[in-house]
Amino acid sequence: MKIDLTDTTASKINKALVKGRRAIGTPAVGMVLTLVIVTDEENAYDALKAASDASREHPSRTLVVIKRHARTPRDRTQSRLDAEVRVGADAGTGETVVLRLYGEVVGQSQSVVLPLLLPDAPVVVWWPVNAPLDPAKDPLGSLAQRRVTDTYAAEQPVRELAERADAYTPGDTDLSWTRITPWRSMLAAALDQVVCEVQGVEVEGEEFNPSCELLAMWLADRLDVPVKRSLSGGPGLTAVRMQTDCGPIVLDRADGSLATLSIEGQPDRAVALKRRETAELIAEELRRLDPDDTYASALRFGVERLNAAAQAADGQPAADPVEDAGKASAKKAAKPAPPKKAAAR
């Protein structure tokens, strides 16, 4: 069921939600959280579809905030709020409200969203694109327990990682980090099968891919061994090679779906490691509402430390590590230290 409201208010939207629930015969509210999606018109459909699919696992009230920027000075002074209320089959297993903000109300989005939040329920804010540099200080981000961004959608993903580290607040997370959860789990499981010391690691993947950088930083942070970043044609992450005193451990995924795990002294085995859809990533992030300390530690390790160490190891003069992050990504390494095993999130 869909209800369109033009030039409306938050009070009228709440009444429309109650009316819609009664019309489909489900007056009770059985949702566990509020998911606020801040996006533009171009990306709204894909984000809403992902949230609707994720709602099968996490029934939620989804508020889609679309800020419509006026083209003329006269239009900028005319404030208006349009809404599309969806309940029942049109909203997955929860409720959806698409909010389109015009004029001066664009700068007061938190005042529009606040009356529509579910009472006594967690709030998660997700920016599919154009995320603020400091999500916790954003007016909408300040309402949330969890703030989800995606550096893969940024124009300069590697630089964005450095800025995310500077502005990190407990509760921040990144879908580029979520994408490597299966990789981290598989690598930790592989190390649990052997009694060896890791001496060095190579992470291979696309250039300017933040997931590759985050995996390299996680390994450097957790293992305290040199981590080299090499390039491939993708898609995404393609291989991780760990040198140990018992022989190499290699996780190779050339086609983006099926990977091969090779451990010295054991037969090669095929493992499912497909590239996941956005709905799966969002569903994973909604399973936990506490701060992700492992992500924070890896992020704070810093792309610049990897680059600076690589330049020092190669005898190159120091440079701005963030500015040259993409250029240096083919030869990144961390300073060696006593090795230890990785731990999956």
Short mmCIF file of C-alpha atoms in Angstrom, two decimals:
data_model
loop_
_atom_site.label_atom_id
_atom_site.label_comp_id
_atom_site.label_asym_id
_atom_site.label_seq_id
_atom_site.Cartn_x
_atom_site.Cartn_y
_atom_site.Cartn_z
CA MET A 1 0.00 0.00 0.00
CA LYS A 2 1.29 3.45 -0.94
CA ILE A 3 0.11 6.84 0.31
CA ASP A 4 1.40 10.00 -1.40
CA LEU A 5 1.53 13.22 0.62
CA THR A 6 2.41 16.60 -0.93
CA ASP A 7 3.50 19.65 1.07
CA THR A 8 3.01 17.70 4.26
CA THR A 9 4.27 17.56 7.86
CA ALA A 10 5.72 14.90 10.15
CA SER A 11 2.41 14.72 12.04
CA LYS A 12 0.48 13.92 8.86
CA ILE A 13 3.07 11.29 7.92
CA ASN A 14 2.66 9.55 11.29
CA LYS A 15 -1.11 9.54 10.81
CA ALA A 16 -0.68 8.05 7.33
CA LEU A 17 1.48 5.25 8.80
CA VAL A 18 -1.22 4.38 11.33
CA LYS A 19 -3.87 4.50 8.61
CA GLY A 20 -1.81 2.25 6.36
CA ARG A 21 -1.21 -0.34 9.09
CA ARG A 22 -4.90 -0.49 9.88
CA ALA A 23 -5.81 -0.79 6.22
CA ILE A 24 -3.66 -3.90 5.78
CA GLY A 25 -4.75 -5.39 9.11
CA THR A 26 -1.50 -5.07 11.10
CA PRO A 27 -2.01 -2.28 13.64
CA ALA A 28 0.86 -3.47 15.85
CA VAL A 29 4.38 -2.15 15.32
CA GLY A 30 6.84 -5.09 15.25
CA MET A 31 9.97 -3.31 14.05
CA VAL A 32 13.32 -3.45 15.82
CA LEU A 33 15.08 -0.29 14.59
CA THR A 34 14.89 2.81 12.42
CA LEU A 35 17.10 2.88 9.33
CA VAL A 36 17.65 6.38 7.92
CA ILE A 37 19.02 6.47 4.37
CA VAL A 38 20.45 9.81 3.22
CA THR A 39 20.90 9.81 -0.54
CA ASP A 40 20.12 11.57 -3.79
CA GLU A 41 17.45 10.87 -6.36
CA GLU A 42 19.85 8.96 -8.61
CA ASN A 43 20.83 6.39 -5.97
CA ALA A 44 17.57 6.25 -4.00
CA TYR A 45 16.08 3.27 -5.86
CA ASP A 46 19.09 0.97 -5.36
CA ALA A 47 19.48 1.97 -1.70
CA LEU A 48 15.79 1.44 -1.00
CA LYS A 49 15.81 -1.96 -2.68
CA ALA A 50 18.82 -3.05 -0.60
CA ALA A 51 17.14 -1.85 2.60
CA SER A 52 13.90 -3.64 1.69
CA ASP A 53 15.77 -6.91 1.14
CA ALA A 54 17.66 -6.47 4.42
CA SER A 55 14.37 -5.84 6.27
CA ARG A 56 13.49 -9.52 5.89
CA GLU A 57 16.15 -10.18 8.52
CA HIS A 58 15.74 -6.89 10.40
CA PRO A 59 12.16 -5.54 10.30
CA SER A 60 12.58 -1.79 10.46
CA ARG A 61 11.10 1.58 9.71
CA THR A 62 13.09 2.92 6.78
CA LEU A 63 13.23 6.68 6.28
CA VAL A 64 14.73 7.74 2.95
CA VAL A 65 15.87 11.37 3.03
CA ILE A 66 16.30 12.91 -0.42
CA LYS A 67 17.46 16.53 -0.43
CA ARG A 68 16.22 18.28 -3.57
CA HIS A 69 18.34 21.35 -4.25
CA ALA A 70 16.50 24.17 -6.00
CA ARG A 71 17.88 25.69 -9.18
CA THR A 72 16.75 29.29 -8.65
CA PRO A 73 17.03 31.70 -5.67
CA ARG A 74 13.24 31.97 -5.53
CA ASP A 75 12.81 28.20 -5.21
CA ARG A 76 15.39 28.07 -2.42
CA THR A 77 13.15 30.18 -0.18
CA GLN A 78 10.10 27.95 -0.72
CA SER A 79 10.19 25.14 1.81
CA ARG A 80 8.22 21.98 1.13
CA LEU A 81 8.15 18.40 2.33
CA ASP A 82 6.73 15.65 0.12
CA ALA A 83 6.40 12.09 1.38
CA GLU A 84 5.58 8.66 0.05
CA VAL A 85 4.40 6.22 2.74
CA ARG A 86 4.70 2.50 2.01
CA VAL A 87 3.38 -0.32 4.17
CA GLY A 88 2.72 -4.00 3.58
CA ALA A 89 4.17 -5.73 0.54
CA ASP A 90 5.50 -2.43 -0.84
CA ALA A 91 7.79 -1.99 2.17
CA GLY A 92 9.31 -5.43 2.74
CA THR A 93 8.65 -6.57 6.30
CA GLY A 94 8.57 -3.08 7.82
CA GLU A 95 7.52 0.43 6.88
CA THR A 96 9.07 2.86 4.43
CA VAL A 97 8.74 6.62 4.19
CA VAL A 98 10.42 8.42 1.28
CA LEU A 99 10.97 12.07 2.24
CA ARG A 100 11.75 14.69 -0.39
CA LEU A 101 12.94 17.97 1.09
CA TYR A 102 12.81 21.26 -0.82
CA GLY A 103 14.05 24.76 -0.07
CA GLU A 104 15.04 25.83 3.42
CA VAL A 105 13.80 22.58 4.98
CA VAL A 106 16.80 20.84 3.37
CA GLY A 107 18.97 22.30 6.11
CA GLN A 108 16.56 21.11 8.83
CA SER A 109 16.38 17.44 7.90
CA GLN A 110 16.90 16.32 11.51
CA SER A 111 13.73 18.20 12.53
CA VAL A 112 11.78 16.26 9.91
CA VAL A 113 13.24 12.88 10.80
CA LEU A 114 13.15 13.12 14.60
CA PRO A 115 9.34 12.83 15.02
CA LEU A 116 9.32 9.79 12.71
CA LEU A 117 11.84 7.68 14.66
CA LEU A 118 10.51 4.58 16.37
CA PRO A 119 10.35 5.19 20.14
CA ASP A 120 12.88 3.31 22.28
CA ALA A 121 14.50 1.69 19.23
CA PRO A 122 18.06 1.98 17.87
CA VAL A 123 18.73 4.32 14.97
CA VAL A 124 21.12 3.54 12.10
CA VAL A 125 22.00 6.16 9.48
CA TRP A 126 23.37 5.06 6.11
CA TRP A 127 24.89 7.28 3.43
CA PRO A 128 25.20 5.24 0.17
CA VAL A 129 26.94 8.23 -1.47
CA ASN A 130 28.20 11.68 -0.50
CA ALA A 131 28.78 10.85 3.15
CA PRO A 132 29.92 13.67 5.45
CA LEU A 133 33.57 13.71 6.46
CA ASP A 134 32.57 13.45 10.13
CA PRO A 135 29.36 11.37 10.28
CA ALA A 136 29.01 11.68 14.07
CA LYS A 137 28.81 15.50 13.84
CA ASP A 138 26.28 15.46 11.01
CA PRO A 139 22.80 16.53 12.21
CA LEU A 140 21.29 13.20 11.19
CA GLY A 141 24.33 11.17 12.21
CA SER A 142 24.10 12.60 15.74
CA LEU A 143 20.73 10.85 16.13
CA ALA A 144 22.18 7.38 15.46
CA GLN A 145 23.93 4.63 17.38
CA ARG A 146 25.50 3.39 14.13
CA ARG A 147 26.62 5.41 11.13
CA VAL A 148 27.30 3.52 7.89
CA THR A 149 29.30 5.03 5.04
CA ASP A 150 30.91 3.56 1.91
CA THR A 151 34.32 4.84 0.88
CA TYR A 152 34.06 2.81 -2.33
CA ALA A 153 31.59 5.45 -3.56
CA ALA A 154 34.01 8.31 -2.83
CA GLU A 155 35.87 10.11 -5.60
CA GLN A 156 39.21 9.52 -3.83
CA PRO A 157 38.71 6.39 -1.71
CA VAL A 158 42.24 6.19 -0.29
CA ARG A 159 42.22 9.81 0.84
CA GLU A 160 38.75 9.26 2.27
CA LEU A 161 40.09 6.44 4.47
CA ALA A 162 42.63 8.80 6.02
CA GLU A 163 39.92 11.38 6.72
CA ARG A 164 37.66 8.70 8.21
CA ALA A 165 40.47 7.72 10.57
CA ASP A 166 40.91 11.31 11.75
CA ALA A 167 37.17 11.75 12.37
CA TYR A 168 36.41 8.25 13.71
CA THR A 169 33.81 8.07 16.49
CA PRO A 170 32.63 4.78 18.08
CA GLY A 171 29.64 3.65 16.06
CA ASP A 172 31.12 4.57 12.66
CA THR A 173 31.55 1.81 10.10
CA ASP A 174 32.18 1.39 6.38
CA LEU A 175 30.68 -1.03 3.86
CA SER A 176 34.18 -1.36 2.38
CA TRP A 177 35.12 -2.97 5.70
CA THR A 178 32.01 -5.16 5.67
CA ARG A 179 32.95 -6.49 2.25
CA ILE A 180 36.11 -8.13 3.62
CA THR A 181 34.45 -9.99 6.52
CA PRO A 182 34.55 -13.35 4.63
CA TRP A 183 38.21 -12.75 3.74
CA ARG A 184 39.14 -12.02 7.33
CA SER A 185 37.24 -15.05 8.60
CA MET A 186 38.82 -17.34 6.02
CA LEU A 187 42.36 -16.09 6.68
CA ALA A 188 41.97 -16.41 10.45
CA ALA A 189 40.58 -19.95 10.03
CA ALA A 190 43.53 -20.87 7.80
CA LEU A 191 46.01 -19.70 10.44
CA ASP A 192 44.17 -21.70 13.08
CA GLN A 193 44.94 -24.87 11.11
CA VAL A 194 48.71 -24.49 11.32
CA VAL A 195 51.30 -23.84 14.00
CA CYS A 196 53.44 -21.35 12.14
CA GLU A 197 54.73 -17.81 12.42
CA VAL A 198 53.71 -15.38 9.69
CA GLN A 199 56.70 -13.56 8.23
CA GLY A 200 55.13 -11.42 5.52
CA VAL A 201 51.90 -10.82 3.60
CA GLU A 202 50.95 -9.67 0.12
CA VAL A 203 47.45 -8.29 -0.60
CA GLU A 204 46.52 -8.20 -4.28
CA GLY A 205 43.55 -6.34 -5.72
CA GLU A 206 42.27 -3.41 -7.73
CA GLU A 207 43.95 -0.05 -7.48
CA PHE A 208 42.14 2.57 -5.35
CA ASN A 209 39.94 -0.13 -3.83
CA PRO A 210 39.36 0.76 -0.15
CA SER A 211 38.55 -2.84 0.80
CA CYS A 212 42.03 -3.88 -0.31
CA GLU A 213 43.57 -1.09 1.73
CA LEU A 214 41.52 -1.98 4.80
CA LEU A 215 42.46 -5.65 4.57
CA ALA A 216 46.14 -4.70 4.27
CA MET A 217 45.86 -2.39 7.29
CA TRP A 218 44.05 -5.06 9.30
CA LEU A 219 46.75 -7.63 8.57
CA ALA A 220 49.55 -5.16 9.33
CA ASP A 221 47.85 -4.15 12.56
CA ARG A 222 47.05 -7.66 13.77
CA LEU A 223 50.13 -9.55 12.58
CA ASP A 224 52.86 -6.91 12.93
CA VAL A 225 54.58 -8.15 9.78
CA PRO A 226 55.45 -6.49 6.45
CA VAL A 227 52.34 -6.18 4.25
CA LYS A 228 52.86 -5.55 0.55
CA ARG A 229 50.05 -4.13 -1.56
CA SER A 230 50.13 -5.24 -5.21
CA LEU A 231 47.78 -4.47 -8.07
CA SER A 232 45.58 -6.68 -10.23
CA GLY A 233 42.77 -6.19 -12.70
CA GLY A 234 40.17 -7.28 -10.15
CA PRO A 235 37.35 -7.66 -9.60
CA GLY A 236 37.94 -6.30 -6.10
CA LEU A 237 40.28 -8.34 -3.93
CA THR A 238 41.92 -11.14 -5.87
CA ALA A 239 44.50 -12.77 -3.57
CA VAL A 240 46.21 -12.79 -0.19
CA ARG A 241 49.56 -14.55 0.15
CA MET A 242 51.06 -15.16 3.58
CA GLN A 243 54.65 -16.32 3.94
CA THR A 244 55.16 -18.45 7.05
CA ASP A 245 58.02 -20.51 8.44
CA CYS A 246 55.97 -23.58 7.48
CA GLY A 247 55.44 -22.53 3.86
CA PRO A 248 53.04 -20.23 2.00
CA ILE A 249 49.31 -19.86 2.69
CA VAL A 250 47.45 -18.48 -0.32
CA LEU A 251 43.82 -17.44 -0.71
CA ASP A 252 43.29 -16.75 -4.41
CA ARG A 253 40.02 -15.53 -5.97
CA ALA A 254 40.48 -14.73 -9.62
CA ASP A 255 36.85 -14.69 -10.80
CA GLY A 256 35.08 -12.85 -7.99
CA SER A 257 33.08 -15.85 -6.78
CA LEU A 258 35.09 -19.02 -6.10
CA ALA A 259 38.43 -18.96 -4.29
CA THR A 260 41.17 -21.52 -3.77
CA LEU A 261 42.80 -21.94 -0.37
CA SER A 262 46.30 -23.41 -0.50
CA ILE A 263 48.17 -24.42 2.66
CA GLU A 264 51.58 -26.07 2.56
CA GLY A 265 51.26 -29.80 3.16
CA GLN A 266 47.49 -29.88 2.61
CA PRO A 267 45.44 -30.39 -0.57
CA ASP A 268 44.05 -27.27 -2.22
CA ARG A 269 40.40 -26.65 -1.47
CA ALA A 270 37.75 -24.55 -3.19
CA VAL A 271 35.87 -22.10 -0.97
CA ALA A 272 32.86 -19.90 -1.75
CA LEU A 273 33.96 -16.27 -1.58
CA LYS A 274 31.57 -14.41 -3.85
CA ARG A 275 31.22 -10.66 -4.07
CA ARG A 276 28.18 -9.81 -1.98
CA GLU A 277 25.23 -7.58 -2.80
CA THR A 278 24.59 -4.35 -0.88
CA ALA A 279 21.56 -5.89 0.86
CA GLU A 280 23.78 -8.57 2.42
CA LEU A 281 26.26 -5.95 3.58
CA ILE A 282 23.58 -3.80 5.20
CA ALA A 283 21.99 -6.85 6.84
CA GLU A 284 25.37 -7.74 8.36
CA GLU A 285 25.89 -4.24 9.74
CA LEU A 286 22.41 -4.21 11.29
CA ARG A 287 23.24 -7.35 13.28
CA ARG A 288 25.51 -5.38 15.57
CA LEU A 289 24.86 -1.98 17.08
CA ASP A 290 27.92 -1.79 19.33
CA PRO A 291 31.18 -0.09 18.27
CA ASP A 292 33.44 -2.15 16.01
CA ASP A 293 36.80 -1.92 17.79
CA THR A 294 38.55 -4.13 15.22
CA TYR A 295 37.57 -1.77 12.41
CA ALA A 296 38.68 1.22 14.47
CA SER A 297 42.09 -0.33 15.13
CA ALA A 298 42.66 -1.22 11.47
CA LEU A 299 41.48 2.19 10.26
CA ARG A 300 43.73 4.03 12.68
CA PHE A 301 46.73 2.00 11.56
CA GLY A 302 46.51 4.23 8.52
CA VAL A 303 47.15 4.05 4.80
CA GLU A 304 49.82 6.71 5.32
CA ARG A 305 51.81 4.41 7.62
CA LEU A 306 51.78 1.67 4.99
CA ASN A 307 52.93 4.14 2.32
CA ALA A 308 55.58 5.78 4.49
CA ALA A 309 57.01 2.40 5.47
CA ALA A 310 57.04 1.32 1.81
CA GLN A 311 58.95 4.45 0.79
CA ALA A 312 61.43 3.99 3.63
CA ALA A 313 61.97 0.34 2.69
CA ASP A 314 62.61 1.31 -0.93
CA GLY A 315 64.95 4.15 0.02
CA GLN A 316 62.67 6.80 -1.49
CA PRO A 317 62.42 10.38 -0.16
CA ALA A 318 59.48 11.14 2.10
CA ALA A 319 56.37 12.56 0.47
CA ASP A 320 52.80 13.39 1.37
CA PRO A 321 51.56 9.84 2.05
CA VAL A 322 47.88 10.60 1.60
CA GLU A 323 48.42 12.53 -1.64
CA ASP A 324 50.49 9.71 -3.07
CA ALA A 325 48.45 6.85 -1.58
CA GLY A 326 47.08 5.67 -4.89
CA LYS A 327 50.45 5.92 -6.65
CA ALA A 328 52.21 4.00 -3.91
CA SER A 329 49.54 1.35 -3.46
CA ALA A 330 51.45 -1.09 -5.67
CA LYS A 331 54.28 -1.36 -3.18
CA LYS A 332 53.06 -0.98 0.38
CA ALA A 333 54.68 -2.59 3.41
CA ALA A 334 54.69 -2.24 7.18
CA LYS A 335 57.68 -2.31 9.52
CA PRO A 336 58.44 -5.88 10.69
CA ALA A 337 57.77 -6.87 14.30
CA PRO A 338 57.29 -10.13 16.22
CA PRO A 339 54.49 -11.99 14.40
CA LYS A 340 51.22 -13.10 15.89
CA LYS A 341 48.06 -14.69 14.55
CA ALA A 342 45.09 -12.76 13.20
CA ALA A 343 41.71 -12.78 14.86
CA ALA A 344 38.48 -12.60 12.89
CA ARG A 345 35.86 -10.08 13.79
#
